[in-house]
């Protein structure tokens, strides 16, 4: 479904990715891992054309994403939940969802049943929501685009345990329903049980790919520092 080969990306003159290989098949949940600053967010930015790759190939359902502007990448079926949420702060919860909604299984009613807190707060302005509620809104906003692949960047970072639990429950449910997911998350305890495969980056390169079972102490110690 999604395939990155030998991707290299720069911020101005400074190179951040030196050779990222990554793939996600339909129905899979793939965890993109690595210590801080290893290139996870830059990989996601490259996929969405936000920081375009300079070399390598990025294809999605056989389409060359490197040739498309970001809005066309979203239209091609990729839904992004960006680091830092980026909800439209001066729109209500419902308005945030309406502006991105596209026809498909995920409509307002369905996302509000996934996150009942959003239904309770549907008239509230996004900037008055708690951090956790904004994160739920960011996920819901990506879902109502009815993406073939949902991409989550640090969706549970810094949130209260109760909210984290609700978000992980939603991710498990999405996975069980066959949603394809690419996820960046530092919580191994939560991400490993739900992942089909893990890809680890170090200094902007893919250094390891395998199933969570194969991610033994040696690999964790070497690449994840745990
Ligand atoms: P974290 O887990 O801390 O979010 P990450 O694995 O997502 O880290 P990136 O944010 O992709 O890593 O950063 C990869 C490299 O690119 C780092 O060396 C970082 O300093 C650099 N970098 C990231 N954003 C920029 C930017 N806007 N301008 C210049 N360099 C950047």
mmCIF file of C-alpha atoms and ligand atoms in Angstrom, residues 11-12 14-17 34-43 45 83 153-154 184 186 201, ligand 1:
data_model
loop_
_atom_site.group_PDB
_atom_site.id
_atom_site.type_symbol
_atom_site.label_atom_id
_atom_site.label_comp_id
_atom_site.label_asym_id
_atom_site.label_seq_id
_atom_site.Cartn_x
_atom_site.Cartn_y
_atom_site.Cartn_z
ATOM 1 C CA UNK A 11 15.795 20.952 5.828
ATOM 2 C CA UNK A 12 17.545 23.595 3.741
ATOM 3 C CA UNK A 14 20.881 20.120 6.509
ATOM 4 C CA UNK A 15 20.154 16.487 5.707
ATOM 5 C CA UNK A 16 17.722 14.736 8.089
ATOM 6 C CA UNK A 17 16.940 11.490 6.231
ATOM 7 C CA UNK A 34 13.619 5.303 17.123
ATOM 8 C CA UNK A 35 15.108 7.589 19.740
ATOM 9 C CA UNK A 36 14.505 11.364 19.710
ATOM 10 C CA UNK A 37 15.670 13.184 16.614
ATOM 11 C CA UNK A 38 16.196 10.049 14.501
ATOM 12 C CA UNK A 39 13.839 11.164 11.724
ATOM 13 C CA UNK A 40 10.367 9.776 12.471
ATOM 14 C CA UNK A 41 8.488 13.065 12.049
ATOM 15 C CA UNK A 42 10.605 13.991 9.024
ATOM 16 C CA UNK A 43 9.640 10.657 7.433
ATOM 17 C CA UNK A 45 6.476 15.023 6.641
ATOM 18 C CA UNK A 83 2.403 15.993 16.006
ATOM 19 C CA UNK A 153 2.486 11.074 14.944
ATOM 20 C CA UNK A 154 2.867 10.946 18.751
ATOM 21 C CA UNK A 184 4.866 6.910 15.784
ATOM 22 C CA UNK A 186 7.212 6.099 22.254
ATOM 23 C CA UNK A 201 15.229 4.584 12.380
HETATM 24 P P1 LIG B 1 11.297 13.152 18.137
HETATM 25 O O1 LIG B 1 11.080 11.768 18.609
HETATM 26 O O2 LIG B 1 12.126 13.968 19.077
HETATM 27 O O3 LIG B 1 10.047 13.852 17.668
HETATM 28 P P2 LIG B 1 12.038 12.419 15.408
HETATM 29 O O4 LIG B 1 12.571 11.028 15.337
HETATM 30 O O5 LIG B 1 10.633 12.639 14.980
HETATM 31 O O6 LIG B 1 12.274 13.016 16.854
HETATM 32 P P3 LIG B 1 12.723 14.496 13.547
HETATM 33 O O7 LIG B 1 11.867 15.526 14.209
HETATM 34 O O8 LIG B 1 12.283 13.947 12.251
HETATM 35 O O9 LIG B 1 13.022 13.297 14.538
HETATM 36 O O10 LIG B 1 14.187 15.118 13.361
HETATM 37 C C1 LIG B 1 15.189 14.475 12.569
HETATM 38 C C2 LIG B 1 16.360 15.436 12.415
HETATM 39 O O11 LIG B 1 15.967 16.563 11.642
HETATM 40 C C3 LIG B 1 16.892 15.967 13.724
HETATM 41 O O12 LIG B 1 18.303 16.050 13.632
HETATM 42 C C4 LIG B 1 16.281 17.356 13.812
HETATM 43 O O13 LIG B 1 17.105 18.219 14.541
HETATM 44 C C5 LIG B 1 16.215 17.768 12.350
HETATM 45 N N1 LIG B 1 15.109 18.683 12.125
HETATM 46 C C6 LIG B 1 13.797 18.480 12.412
HETATM 47 N N2 LIG B 1 13.037 19.545 12.048
HETATM 48 C C7 LIG B 1 13.905 20.448 11.512
HETATM 49 C C8 LIG B 1 13.749 21.758 10.950
HETATM 50 N N3 LIG B 1 12.552 22.337 10.836
HETATM 51 N N4 LIG B 1 14.868 22.389 10.508
HETATM 52 C C9 LIG B 1 16.085 21.803 10.588
HETATM 53 N N5 LIG B 1 16.304 20.572 11.105
HETATM 54 C C10 LIG B 1 15.228 19.898 11.565
#
